[in-house]
Each structure stands twice: as C-alpha cells, then as structure tokens.
C-alpha cells in the first residue's frame, strides 16, 4: 500500500484536493493501492476557500511525515498565511530526500519557504508566477507545462491540471494500463497532453490559441458586455462556425468562458478587499447587476458571494 499524506491549511483549494483524491479513490475501487491521510497544522476542522470543511489530523507535538512515501501540499488563497506557519514549514523542511513531494498550484510557495527547491524546476498557477519569481528569484519556475517532475519534487499549474498530475503519478507508480483505466473511469484523457497548448482557460495558454486577440480582450476588459454576434464578427467567422470552433478549442461556449473568468476575477477582488459591495464587484466584472452576479457565482461555486465572504 502506497502511503500518501496530504497537507492542507485554512482556505485551501477544495478543487486541488478533489482532483488528487478522486483519482486515488478511483484506483482503489479496483484494488486498494493508495492509503490517504489528510493533515493540517492544528488538526480537526479545516475550512476551505469555498467555505466547506474537512476533518484533518494534527501536525503538532513533533508529528513526522517521514513514514509516508508521498507528501502532497495543496494550493489555495490561504497559502500566504500558511507560508508563515512554522509547524507546516518545519514539517516540510524536515522531510527525507527520498520522499516524493508534490505541490499543487500555490502550494509550491510552502516548499520554497521550506528551502527544498534548490536546483529544481517547478511550476505553479499563472497568476502566482510574478509573485513567486519576485520572492524566489533563484528558483527556476516554468510556464511551459501543466506539471513538472524534477527529482523527488512534482508541481502542477493548478486548476484541473491536478488531475493530469494525479494520473501521471498513478502511471509512474503502477504503470500505463492502470493509469489509462483510471482515466477512462473519470472520463479524462490519460495520454500526457503535458504542454502549454492544452485546452485550458488559463491565460498563459492564450498565446497558442487561434482566438488569441479575442481572449486577451476578454481578460483585459471584463467589464464590457459582449454579444456573441460581435465576437464572431471580430474573428471574421459566421456565428455558427464561431460557436462550434470556440467550444472545440476550450470545451465551453464563449458565454460560459466569460462567466468563468468573471467569477474568478470576482474572487480575486474579494480576496483583495472583502469590504467591496456586491454591486461594486458586479460592475468591475461585467455583470449587469448584483443579482445576476450572485446567481452566476452560486452556479459556478455552489456558494453565494455573501457566504464566500464570510470565509475570508
């Protein structure tokens, strides 16, 4: 049985966690191969950035993680505060060098603060790249891959790329047949499309898209209302062909794409200033009203903006 310890902290990403655990759980449905334990600094209830709680084991009283074969550190909006948690950083820095250490998204900051990334190449979410480069200029960080495996360190770009990394881990541990079977069960691609040209909503991939200028316009002018007809004209395409090609490229409609990045922007604004009104955030993110914004937020996050604010 391969023993995995997952490390979380207040305001960790539930998406990051579920991307990993769902893959390991899928493997275990056929034959138990992974044993997963979840730790936090204090133990007990740990609240995610989405407001949902999980129960965790404690890292207090000199608890060691060296009995595990793989340690996975989650990302999430709480990573900056977690980086100052002496217990968390001490546990990571004291890990044996033969242990596989995985960082999801902004979890890479904790590994950097723990001082275990010397001579390693890593990756993280595109929004974290500038801050990481500023704080750790001597650590090589790349935006060319969804995930990177360098020695005993693995890192992913965040979002749903955690699934790609988890499938890669299964393949590394138990071979391609089981990895493919697991991917098929989860209805995902198992072949390693581990390049920056993957279909993704992340901004770093726009340079490889046929819709480059259009998507750049989206990200830089979220407060503008766009009609699909206007977008099709901008791309010199018929409305029918534009919708078909856009969905083929990104897996969602143009309308849904805009909604997703607007919700992501709203979360960023809330995290920067939780005293902003719903009306202010709705306007800045291009929603017609606070009501339409709240409905879209609930539709995408399964939580209302007001409840989300209570978790900050």
PDB file of C-alpha atoms in Angstrom:
ATOM      1  CA  UNK A   1       0.000   0.000   0.000  1.00  0.00           C
ATOM      2  CA  UNK A   2       1.426   3.370  -1.069  1.00  0.00           C
ATOM      3  CA  UNK A   3       1.002   5.832   1.813  1.00  0.00           C
ATOM      4  CA  UNK A   4       0.118   9.433   0.933  1.00  0.00           C
ATOM      5  CA  UNK A   5      -0.122  12.400   3.301  1.00  0.00           C
ATOM      6  CA  UNK A   6      -1.983  15.462   2.043  1.00  0.00           C
ATOM      7  CA  UNK A   7      -1.244  18.779   3.750  1.00  0.00           C
ATOM      8  CA  UNK A   8      -3.936  21.470   3.872  1.00  0.00           C
ATOM      9  CA  UNK A   9      -4.401  24.766   5.705  1.00  0.00           C
ATOM     10  CA  UNK A  10      -7.206  27.305   6.234  1.00  0.00           C
ATOM     11  CA  UNK A  11      -8.571  28.493   2.858  1.00  0.00           C
ATOM     12  CA  UNK A  12      -7.021  25.628   0.904  1.00  0.00           C
ATOM     13  CA  UNK A  13      -8.450  24.834  -2.529  1.00  0.00           C
ATOM     14  CA  UNK A  14     -11.118  22.157  -2.454  1.00  0.00           C
ATOM     15  CA  UNK A  15     -10.663  21.776  -6.217  1.00  0.00           C
ATOM     16  CA  UNK A  16      -6.964  20.992  -5.769  1.00  0.00           C
ATOM     17  CA  UNK A  17      -7.792  18.427  -3.100  1.00  0.00           C
ATOM     18  CA  UNK A  18     -10.580  16.700  -5.020  1.00  0.00           C
ATOM     19  CA  UNK A  19      -8.514  16.492  -8.227  1.00  0.00           C
ATOM     20  CA  UNK A  20      -5.997  14.333  -6.392  1.00  0.00           C
ATOM     21  CA  UNK A  21      -8.252  12.306  -4.103  1.00  0.00           C
ATOM     22  CA  UNK A  22     -10.769  11.394  -6.816  1.00  0.00           C
ATOM     23  CA  UNK A  23      -8.009   9.838  -8.915  1.00  0.00           C
ATOM     24  CA  UNK A  24      -6.616   7.852  -5.977  1.00  0.00           C
ATOM     25  CA  UNK A  25     -10.120   6.782  -4.915  1.00  0.00           C
ATOM     26  CA  UNK A  26     -10.828   5.625  -8.455  1.00  0.00           C
ATOM     27  CA  UNK A  27      -7.687   3.478  -8.386  1.00  0.00           C
ATOM     28  CA  UNK A  28      -8.741   1.966  -5.059  1.00  0.00           C
ATOM     29  CA  UNK A  29     -12.156   0.930  -6.397  1.00  0.00           C
ATOM     30  CA  UNK A  30     -10.480  -1.859  -8.347  1.00  0.00           C
ATOM     31  CA  UNK A  31      -7.812  -2.851  -5.852  1.00  0.00           C
ATOM     32  CA  UNK A  32      -6.632  -0.838  -2.811  1.00  0.00           C
ATOM     33  CA  UNK A  33      -3.267   0.658  -3.691  1.00  0.00           C
ATOM     34  CA  UNK A  34      -3.253   4.086  -2.024  1.00  0.00           C
ATOM     35  CA  UNK A  35      -3.759   4.993   1.619  1.00  0.00           C
ATOM     36  CA  UNK A  36      -4.502   8.712   2.009  1.00  0.00           C
ATOM     37  CA  UNK A  37      -4.324  10.757   5.228  1.00  0.00           C
ATOM     38  CA  UNK A  38      -5.002  14.494   5.445  1.00  0.00           C
ATOM     39  CA  UNK A  39      -3.109  16.767   7.845  1.00  0.00           C
ATOM     40  CA  UNK A  40      -3.238  20.402   8.896  1.00  0.00           C
ATOM     41  CA  UNK A  41      -1.159  22.327  11.398  1.00  0.00           C
ATOM     42  CA  UNK A  42      -3.742  22.331  14.197  1.00  0.00           C
ATOM     43  CA  UNK A  43      -5.741  19.278  13.160  1.00  0.00           C
ATOM     44  CA  UNK A  44      -9.508  18.984  13.449  1.00  0.00           C
ATOM     45  CA  UNK A  45     -11.797  21.015  11.192  1.00  0.00           C
ATOM     46  CA  UNK A  46     -10.092  22.876   8.356  1.00  0.00           C
ATOM     47  CA  UNK A  47     -12.184  25.266   6.247  1.00  0.00           C
ATOM     48  CA  UNK A  48     -11.500  25.508   2.510  1.00  0.00           C
ATOM     49  CA  UNK A  49     -11.593  28.722   0.469  1.00  0.00           C
ATOM     50  CA  UNK A  50     -15.062  27.644  -0.717  1.00  0.00           C
ATOM     51  CA  UNK A  51     -16.388  27.512   2.841  1.00  0.00           C
ATOM     52  CA  UNK A  52     -16.602  23.718   3.103  1.00  0.00           C
ATOM     53  CA  UNK A  53     -14.805  21.955   5.956  1.00  0.00           C
ATOM     54  CA  UNK A  54     -12.898  18.693   6.200  1.00  0.00           C
ATOM     55  CA  UNK A  55     -11.540  16.843   9.227  1.00  0.00           C
ATOM     56  CA  UNK A  56      -7.754  16.643   9.456  1.00  0.00           C
ATOM     57  CA  UNK A  57      -5.042  15.040  11.544  1.00  0.00           C
ATOM     58  CA  UNK A  58      -2.719  17.305  13.535  1.00  0.00           C
ATOM     59  CA  UNK A  59       0.921  18.118  12.786  1.00  0.00           C
ATOM     60  CA  UNK A  60       1.509  19.320  16.349  1.00  0.00           C
ATOM     61  CA  UNK A  61       3.652  17.588  19.004  1.00  0.00           C
ATOM     62  CA  UNK A  62       6.528  16.828  16.624  1.00  0.00           C
ATOM     63  CA  UNK A  63       4.438  14.632  14.341  1.00  0.00           C
ATOM     64  CA  UNK A  64       6.646  13.390  11.495  1.00  0.00           C
ATOM     65  CA  UNK A  65       5.529  12.739   7.922  1.00  0.00           C
ATOM     66  CA  UNK A  66       8.600  10.675   7.082  1.00  0.00           C
ATOM     67  CA  UNK A  67       6.676   7.400   7.311  1.00  0.00           C
ATOM     68  CA  UNK A  68       4.788   8.383   4.143  1.00  0.00           C
ATOM     69  CA  UNK A  69       6.010   7.758   0.613  1.00  0.00           C
ATOM     70  CA  UNK A  70       4.336  10.794  -0.937  1.00  0.00           C
ATOM     71  CA  UNK A  71       3.508  14.193   0.555  1.00  0.00           C
ATOM     72  CA  UNK A  72       1.088  16.445  -1.341  1.00  0.00           C
ATOM     73  CA  UNK A  73       0.805  20.130  -0.386  1.00  0.00           C
ATOM     74  CA  UNK A  74      -2.399  21.805  -1.537  1.00  0.00           C
ATOM     75  CA  UNK A  75      -2.802  25.247  -3.062  1.00  0.00           C
ATOM     76  CA  UNK A  76      -5.423  27.829  -2.142  1.00  0.00           C
ATOM     77  CA  UNK A  77      -5.886  31.506  -1.344  1.00  0.00           C
ATOM     78  CA  UNK A  78      -4.625  30.857   2.188  1.00  0.00           C
ATOM     79  CA  UNK A  79      -1.125  29.935   1.024  1.00  0.00           C
ATOM     80  CA  UNK A  80       0.497  33.218   2.108  1.00  0.00           C
ATOM     81  CA  UNK A  81      -0.618  32.876   5.717  1.00  0.00           C
ATOM     82  CA  UNK A  82       0.204  29.155   5.627  1.00  0.00           C
ATOM     83  CA  UNK A  83       3.723  30.038   4.469  1.00  0.00           C
ATOM     84  CA  UNK A  84       4.219  31.759   7.828  1.00  0.00           C
ATOM     85  CA  UNK A  85       3.038  28.709   9.805  1.00  0.00           C
ATOM     86  CA  UNK A  86       6.207  27.446  11.489  1.00  0.00           C
ATOM     87  CA  UNK A  87       4.764  23.988  12.132  1.00  0.00           C
ATOM     88  CA  UNK A  88       3.859  23.467   8.478  1.00  0.00           C
ATOM     89  CA  UNK A  89       7.171  24.748   7.151  1.00  0.00           C
ATOM     90  CA  UNK A  90       9.196  22.753   9.701  1.00  0.00           C
ATOM     91  CA  UNK A  91       7.405  19.518   8.799  1.00  0.00           C
ATOM     92  CA  UNK A  92       8.049  20.071   5.089  1.00  0.00           C
ATOM     93  CA  UNK A  93      11.689  21.091   5.537  1.00  0.00           C
ATOM     94  CA  UNK A  94      12.390  18.001   7.664  1.00  0.00           C
ATOM     95  CA  UNK A  95      11.141  15.512   5.060  1.00  0.00           C
ATOM     96  CA  UNK A  96      13.607  12.849   3.953  1.00  0.00           C
ATOM     97  CA  UNK A  97      15.078  13.397   0.496  1.00  0.00           C
ATOM     98  CA  UNK A  98      13.800  10.049  -0.760  1.00  0.00           C
ATOM     99  CA  UNK A  99      10.165  11.068  -0.163  1.00  0.00           C
ATOM    100  CA  UNK A 100       8.183  12.265  -3.173  1.00  0.00           C
ATOM    101  CA  UNK A 101       6.896  15.779  -2.503  1.00  0.00           C
ATOM    102  CA  UNK A 102       4.086  17.205  -4.612  1.00  0.00           C
ATOM    103  CA  UNK A 103       2.922  20.834  -4.709  1.00  0.00           C
ATOM    104  CA  UNK A 104      -0.408  21.749  -6.255  1.00  0.00           C
ATOM    105  CA  UNK A 105      -0.772  25.298  -7.574  1.00  0.00           C
ATOM    106  CA  UNK A 106       0.256  27.869  -4.903  1.00  0.00           C
ATOM    107  CA  UNK A 107       1.340  25.058  -2.581  1.00  0.00           C
ATOM    108  CA  UNK A 108       4.736  25.485  -4.242  1.00  0.00           C
ATOM    109  CA  UNK A 109       5.280  28.585  -2.068  1.00  0.00           C
ATOM    110  CA  UNK A 110       5.350  26.408   1.055  1.00  0.00           C
ATOM    111  CA  UNK A 111       8.019  24.184  -0.494  1.00  0.00           C
ATOM    112  CA  UNK A 112      10.044  27.257  -1.413  1.00  0.00           C
ATOM    113  CA  UNK A 113       9.817  28.678   2.116  1.00  0.00           C
ATOM    114  CA  UNK A 114      10.848  25.255   3.441  1.00  0.00           C
ATOM    115  CA  UNK A 115      14.041  25.543   1.386  1.00  0.00           C
ATOM    116  CA  UNK A 116      13.715  22.252  -0.508  1.00  0.00           C
ATOM    117  CA  UNK A 117      13.641  23.554  -4.098  1.00  0.00           C
ATOM    118  CA  UNK A 118      17.334  24.193  -4.618  1.00  0.00           C
ATOM    119  CA  UNK A 119      18.366  23.306  -8.195  1.00  0.00           C
ATOM    120  CA  UNK A 120      14.781  22.270  -9.007  1.00  0.00           C
ATOM    121  CA  UNK A 121      12.496  23.414 -11.813  1.00  0.00           C
ATOM    122  CA  UNK A 122       8.871  23.862 -10.781  1.00  0.00           C
ATOM    123  CA  UNK A 123       5.597  25.361 -11.953  1.00  0.00           C
ATOM    124  CA  UNK A 124       2.515  26.981 -10.421  1.00  0.00           C
ATOM    125  CA  UNK A 125      -0.658  28.783 -11.460  1.00  0.00           C
ATOM    126  CA  UNK A 126      -0.060  31.574 -13.969  1.00  0.00           C
ATOM    127  CA  UNK A 127      -1.465  34.199 -11.561  1.00  0.00           C
ATOM    128  CA  UNK A 128       1.170  33.235  -8.972  1.00  0.00           C
ATOM    129  CA  UNK A 129       4.139  33.352 -11.356  1.00  0.00           C
ATOM    130  CA  UNK A 130       5.085  37.050 -10.915  1.00  0.00           C
ATOM    131  CA  UNK A 131       4.943  36.871  -7.114  1.00  0.00           C
ATOM    132  CA  UNK A 132       6.912  33.631  -6.998  1.00  0.00           C
ATOM    133  CA  UNK A 133       9.636  34.995  -9.279  1.00  0.00           C
ATOM    134  CA  UNK A 134       9.882  38.126  -7.136  1.00  0.00           C
ATOM    135  CA  UNK A 135      10.080  36.248  -3.833  1.00  0.00           C
ATOM    136  CA  UNK A 136      12.307  33.411  -5.059  1.00  0.00           C
ATOM    137  CA  UNK A 137      14.405  34.722  -7.975  1.00  0.00           C
ATOM    138  CA  UNK A 138      16.935  31.885  -7.659  1.00  0.00           C
ATOM    139  CA  UNK A 139      14.346  29.118  -8.124  1.00  0.00           C
ATOM    140  CA  UNK A 140      13.674  28.115 -11.726  1.00  0.00           C
ATOM    141  CA  UNK A 141       9.940  28.271 -12.448  1.00  0.00           C
ATOM    142  CA  UNK A 142       8.435  27.422 -15.827  1.00  0.00           C
ATOM    143  CA  UNK A 143       5.085  28.115 -17.507  1.00  0.00           C
ATOM    144  CA  UNK A 144       5.648  25.563 -20.273  1.00  0.00           C
ATOM    145  CA  UNK A 145       3.923  22.569 -18.675  1.00  0.00           C
ATOM    146  CA  UNK A 146       0.806  21.620 -16.761  1.00  0.00           C
ATOM    147  CA  UNK A 147       3.055  19.747 -14.353  1.00  0.00           C
ATOM    148  CA  UNK A 148       6.771  19.174 -13.827  1.00  0.00           C
ATOM    149  CA  UNK A 149       8.615  16.208 -12.324  1.00  0.00           C
ATOM    150  CA  UNK A 150      12.138  17.095 -11.211  1.00  0.00           C
ATOM    151  CA  UNK A 151      13.808  14.557  -8.947  1.00  0.00           C
ATOM    152  CA  UNK A 152      11.653  13.995  -5.881  1.00  0.00           C
ATOM    153  CA  UNK A 153       9.678  17.212  -6.488  1.00  0.00           C
ATOM    154  CA  UNK A 154       6.484  17.349  -8.562  1.00  0.00           C
ATOM    155  CA  UNK A 155       4.461  20.508  -9.125  1.00  0.00           C
ATOM    156  CA  UNK A 156       1.352  21.430 -11.092  1.00  0.00           C
ATOM    157  CA  UNK A 157      -0.096  24.589 -12.604  1.00  0.00           C
ATOM    158  CA  UNK A 158      -3.257  24.426 -10.514  1.00  0.00           C
ATOM    159  CA  UNK A 159      -6.880  24.344 -11.595  1.00  0.00           C
ATOM    160  CA  UNK A 160      -7.839  20.981 -13.038  1.00  0.00           C
ATOM    161  CA  UNK A 161      -4.224  20.242 -14.016  1.00  0.00           C
ATOM    162  CA  UNK A 162      -4.061  18.414 -10.679  1.00  0.00           C
ATOM    163  CA  UNK A 163      -5.971  15.588 -12.363  1.00  0.00           C
ATOM    164  CA  UNK A 164      -3.305  15.328 -15.073  1.00  0.00           C
ATOM    165  CA  UNK A 165      -0.610  15.163 -12.414  1.00  0.00           C
ATOM    166  CA  UNK A 166      -2.510  12.563 -10.378  1.00  0.00           C
ATOM    167  CA  UNK A 167      -2.921  10.336 -13.456  1.00  0.00           C
ATOM    168  CA  UNK A 168       0.803  10.747 -14.130  1.00  0.00           C
ATOM    169  CA  UNK A 169       1.549   9.648 -10.552  1.00  0.00           C
ATOM    170  CA  UNK A 170      -0.606   6.534 -10.999  1.00  0.00           C
ATOM    171  CA  UNK A 171       1.226   5.744 -14.233  1.00  0.00           C
ATOM    172  CA  UNK A 172       4.593   6.264 -12.527  1.00  0.00           C
ATOM    173  CA  UNK A 173       3.627   4.059  -9.564  1.00  0.00           C
ATOM    174  CA  UNK A 174       1.654   1.260 -11.212  1.00  0.00           C
ATOM    175  CA  UNK A 175       2.017   1.543 -14.989  1.00  0.00           C
ATOM    176  CA  UNK A 176       0.152   2.810 -18.025  1.00  0.00           C
ATOM    177  CA  UNK A 177      -2.602   0.172 -18.038  1.00  0.00           C
ATOM    178  CA  UNK A 178      -3.934   1.167 -14.620  1.00  0.00           C
ATOM    179  CA  UNK A 179      -3.476   4.878 -15.397  1.00  0.00           C
ATOM    180  CA  UNK A 180      -5.482   4.512 -18.619  1.00  0.00           C
ATOM    181  CA  UNK A 181      -8.182   2.522 -16.839  1.00  0.00           C
ATOM    182  CA  UNK A 182      -8.435   5.187 -14.135  1.00  0.00           C
ATOM    183  CA  UNK A 183      -8.585   7.980 -16.704  1.00  0.00           C
ATOM    184  CA  UNK A 184     -11.315   6.163 -18.616  1.00  0.00           C
ATOM    185  CA  UNK A 185     -13.357   5.776 -15.434  1.00  0.00           C
ATOM    186  CA  UNK A 186     -13.066   9.522 -14.764  1.00  0.00           C
ATOM    187  CA  UNK A 187     -13.694  10.381 -18.447  1.00  0.00           C
ATOM    188  CA  UNK A 188     -10.436  12.251 -18.932  1.00  0.00           C
ATOM    189  CA  UNK A 189      -7.516  11.977 -21.332  1.00  0.00           C
ATOM    190  CA  UNK A 190      -4.732   9.829 -19.931  1.00  0.00           C
ATOM    191  CA  UNK A 191      -2.120  10.441 -22.602  1.00  0.00           C
ATOM    192  CA  UNK A 192       0.130  13.163 -21.339  1.00  0.00           C
ATOM    193  CA  UNK A 193      -1.011  16.322 -23.041  1.00  0.00           C
ATOM    194  CA  UNK A 194       1.508  17.987 -20.778  1.00  0.00           C
ATOM    195  CA  UNK A 195       2.206  21.070 -22.862  1.00  0.00           C
ATOM    196  CA  UNK A 196       1.209  24.700 -22.809  1.00  0.00           C
ATOM    197  CA  UNK A 197      -1.079  24.071 -25.792  1.00  0.00           C
ATOM    198  CA  UNK A 198      -3.648  22.178 -23.727  1.00  0.00           C
ATOM    199  CA  UNK A 199      -7.247  23.329 -23.910  1.00  0.00           C
ATOM    200  CA  UNK A 200      -7.410  25.477 -20.824  1.00  0.00           C
ATOM    201  CA  UNK A 201      -8.917  28.664 -19.502  1.00  0.00           C
ATOM    202  CA  UNK A 202      -5.553  29.776 -18.126  1.00  0.00           C
ATOM    203  CA  UNK A 203      -4.170  32.983 -19.530  1.00  0.00           C
ATOM    204  CA  UNK A 204      -0.717  31.542 -20.236  1.00  0.00           C
ATOM    205  CA  UNK A 205      -2.208  29.356 -22.946  1.00  0.00           C
ATOM    206  CA  UNK A 206      -3.797  32.161 -24.939  1.00  0.00           C
ATOM    207  CA  UNK A 207      -0.649  32.740 -26.981  1.00  0.00           C
ATOM    208  CA  UNK A 208      -1.233  29.397 -28.698  1.00  0.00           C
ATOM    209  CA  UNK A 209      -4.913  29.923 -29.438  1.00  0.00           C
ATOM    210  CA  UNK A 210      -6.454  30.911 -32.750  1.00  0.00           C
ATOM    211  CA  UNK A 211      -8.582  33.196 -30.594  1.00  0.00           C
ATOM    212  CA  UNK A 212      -5.562  34.908 -29.036  1.00  0.00           C
ATOM    213  CA  UNK A 213      -6.602  38.527 -29.587  1.00  0.00           C
ATOM    214  CA  UNK A 214     -10.199  37.856 -28.637  1.00  0.00           C
ATOM    215  CA  UNK A 215      -9.336  36.140 -25.361  1.00  0.00           C
ATOM    216  CA  UNK A 216      -6.819  38.827 -24.491  1.00  0.00           C
ATOM    217  CA  UNK A 217      -9.666  41.289 -24.974  1.00  0.00           C
ATOM    218  CA  UNK A 218     -11.848  39.235 -22.620  1.00  0.00           C
ATOM    219  CA  UNK A 219      -9.292  39.133 -19.831  1.00  0.00           C
ATOM    220  CA  UNK A 220      -8.358  42.795 -20.054  1.00  0.00           C
ATOM    221  CA  UNK A 221     -11.890  44.196 -20.432  1.00  0.00           C
ATOM    222  CA  UNK A 222     -14.171  42.087 -18.271  1.00  0.00           C
ATOM    223  CA  UNK A 223     -16.495  44.993 -17.503  1.00  0.00           C
ATOM    224  CA  UNK A 224     -17.599  45.264 -21.144  1.00  0.00           C
ATOM    225  CA  UNK A 225     -20.762  43.499 -22.323  1.00  0.00           C
ATOM    226  CA  UNK A 226     -20.138  41.431 -25.455  1.00  0.00           C
ATOM    227  CA  UNK A 227     -22.656  39.942 -27.860  1.00  0.00           C
ATOM    228  CA  UNK A 228     -21.768  36.610 -29.447  1.00  0.00           C
ATOM    229  CA  UNK A 229     -22.562  38.120 -32.852  1.00  0.00           C
ATOM    230  CA  UNK A 230     -19.981  40.860 -32.286  1.00  0.00           C
ATOM    231  CA  UNK A 231     -17.377  38.322 -31.165  1.00  0.00           C
ATOM    232  CA  UNK A 232     -17.968  36.225 -34.273  1.00  0.00           C
ATOM    233  CA  UNK A 233     -17.579  39.316 -36.453  1.00  0.00           C
ATOM    234  CA  UNK A 234     -14.353  40.192 -34.640  1.00  0.00           C
ATOM    235  CA  UNK A 235     -12.960  36.779 -35.580  1.00  0.00           C
ATOM    236  CA  UNK A 236     -14.305  37.080 -39.142  1.00  0.00           C
ATOM    237  CA  UNK A 237     -16.371  33.937 -38.677  1.00  0.00           C
ATOM    238  CA  UNK A 238     -20.022  33.055 -39.063  1.00  0.00           C
ATOM    239  CA  UNK A 239     -21.946  32.836 -35.804  1.00  0.00           C
ATOM    240  CA  UNK A 240     -22.460  29.075 -36.166  1.00  0.00           C
ATOM    241  CA  UNK A 241     -18.827  28.376 -37.026  1.00  0.00           C
ATOM    242  CA  UNK A 242     -17.552  30.685 -34.277  1.00  0.00           C
ATOM    243  CA  UNK A 243     -19.576  28.915 -31.581  1.00  0.00           C
ATOM    244  CA  UNK A 244     -18.534  25.488 -32.850  1.00  0.00           C
ATOM    245  CA  UNK A 245     -14.823  26.313 -33.131  1.00  0.00           C
ATOM    246  CA  UNK A 246     -14.687  28.115 -29.783  1.00  0.00           C
ATOM    247  CA  UNK A 247     -16.267  25.201 -27.937  1.00  0.00           C
ATOM    248  CA  UNK A 248     -13.978  22.780 -29.744  1.00  0.00           C
ATOM    249  CA  UNK A 249     -10.962  24.820 -28.625  1.00  0.00           C
ATOM    250  CA  UNK A 250     -11.945  25.405 -24.985  1.00  0.00           C
ATOM    251  CA  UNK A 251     -14.664  22.910 -24.160  1.00  0.00           C
ATOM    252  CA  UNK A 252     -17.170  25.627 -23.224  1.00  0.00           C
ATOM    253  CA  UNK A 253     -19.239  28.229 -25.050  1.00  0.00           C
ATOM    254  CA  UNK A 254     -17.995  31.844 -25.309  1.00  0.00           C
ATOM    255  CA  UNK A 255     -20.736  32.888 -22.880  1.00  0.00           C
ATOM    256  CA  UNK A 256     -19.663  30.284 -20.316  1.00  0.00           C
ATOM    257  CA  UNK A 257     -15.983  31.168 -20.770  1.00  0.00           C
ATOM    258  CA  UNK A 258     -16.728  34.794 -19.946  1.00  0.00           C
ATOM    259  CA  UNK A 259     -18.774  33.795 -16.928  1.00  0.00           C
ATOM    260  CA  UNK A 260     -15.981  31.607 -15.559  1.00  0.00           C
ATOM    261  CA  UNK A 261     -13.248  34.228 -15.836  1.00  0.00           C
ATOM    262  CA  UNK A 262     -15.580  36.892 -14.426  1.00  0.00           C
ATOM    263  CA  UNK A 263     -16.241  34.729 -11.372  1.00  0.00           C
ATOM    264  CA  UNK A 264     -12.504  34.105 -10.966  1.00  0.00           C
ATOM    265  CA  UNK A 265     -11.932  37.861 -11.140  1.00  0.00           C
ATOM    266  CA  UNK A 266     -14.638  38.466  -8.527  1.00  0.00           C
ATOM    267  CA  UNK A 267     -12.926  36.041  -6.130  1.00  0.00           C
ATOM    268  CA  UNK A 268      -9.658  37.882  -6.685  1.00  0.00           C
ATOM    269  CA  UNK A 269     -11.330  41.223  -5.880  1.00  0.00           C
ATOM    270  CA  UNK A 270     -12.969  39.827  -2.745  1.00  0.00           C
ATOM    271  CA  UNK A 271      -9.652  38.444  -1.543  1.00  0.00           C
ATOM    272  CA  UNK A 272      -8.022  41.825  -2.087  1.00  0.00           C
ATOM    273  CA  UNK A 273     -10.792  43.759  -0.328  1.00  0.00           C
ATOM    274  CA  UNK A 274     -13.618  41.878   1.372  1.00  0.00           C
ATOM    275  CA  UNK A 275     -15.401  45.166   2.113  1.00  0.00           C
ATOM    276  CA  UNK A 276     -16.312  45.734  -1.539  1.00  0.00           C
ATOM    277  CA  UNK A 277     -20.061  45.676  -2.126  1.00  0.00           C
ATOM    278  CA  UNK A 278     -21.666  43.113  -4.424  1.00  0.00           C
ATOM    279  CA  UNK A 279     -22.663  45.980  -6.714  1.00  0.00           C
ATOM    280  CA  UNK A 280     -19.051  47.181  -6.993  1.00  0.00           C
ATOM    281  CA  UNK A 281     -17.710  43.718  -7.779  1.00  0.00           C
ATOM    282  CA  UNK A 282     -20.541  43.006 -10.213  1.00  0.00           C
ATOM    283  CA  UNK A 283     -19.736  46.200 -12.135  1.00  0.00           C
ATOM    284  CA  UNK A 284     -15.975  45.585 -12.196  1.00  0.00           C
ATOM    285  CA  UNK A 285     -16.521  42.046 -13.500  1.00  0.00           C
ATOM    286  CA  UNK A 286     -19.033  42.935 -16.199  1.00  0.00           C
ATOM    287  CA  UNK A 287     -22.288  41.699 -14.670  1.00  0.00           C
ATOM    288  CA  UNK A 288     -25.482  43.635 -15.350  1.00  0.00           C
ATOM    289  CA  UNK A 289     -26.476  43.661 -11.681  1.00  0.00           C
ATOM    290  CA  UNK A 290     -25.599  42.264  -8.274  1.00  0.00           C
ATOM    291  CA  UNK A 291     -28.472  39.806  -8.706  1.00  0.00           C
ATOM    292  CA  UNK A 292     -27.119  38.343 -11.958  1.00  0.00           C
ATOM    293  CA  UNK A 293     -23.649  38.264 -10.393  1.00  0.00           C
ATOM    294  CA  UNK A 294     -24.895  36.393  -7.311  1.00  0.00           C
ATOM    295  CA  UNK A 295     -26.706  33.848  -9.454  1.00  0.00           C
ATOM    296  CA  UNK A 296     -23.626  33.239 -11.617  1.00  0.00           C
ATOM    297  CA  UNK A 297     -21.393  32.980  -8.543  1.00  0.00           C
ATOM    298  CA  UNK A 298     -23.687  30.397  -6.926  1.00  0.00           C
ATOM    299  CA  UNK A 299     -23.939  28.489 -10.217  1.00  0.00           C
ATOM    300  CA  UNK A 300     -20.157  28.169 -10.507  1.00  0.00           C
ATOM    301  CA  UNK A 301     -19.069  27.990  -6.857  1.00  0.00           C
ATOM    302  CA  UNK A 302     -22.041  26.260  -5.185  1.00  0.00           C
ATOM    303  CA  UNK A 303     -21.983  29.025  -2.579  1.00  0.00           C
ATOM    304  CA  UNK A 304     -23.355  32.574  -2.518  1.00  0.00           C
ATOM    305  CA  UNK A 305     -20.987  35.569  -2.602  1.00  0.00           C
ATOM    306  CA  UNK A 306     -22.091  36.556   0.910  1.00  0.00           C
ATOM    307  CA  UNK A 307     -21.250  33.134   2.323  1.00  0.00           C
ATOM    308  CA  UNK A 308     -17.965  33.156   0.422  1.00  0.00           C
ATOM    309  CA  UNK A 309     -17.069  36.500   2.019  1.00  0.00           C
ATOM    310  CA  UNK A 310     -17.639  35.003   5.462  1.00  0.00           C
ATOM    311  CA  UNK A 311     -14.801  32.543   4.810  1.00  0.00           C
ATOM    312  CA  UNK A 312     -12.271  35.316   4.099  1.00  0.00           C
TER     313      UNK A 312
END
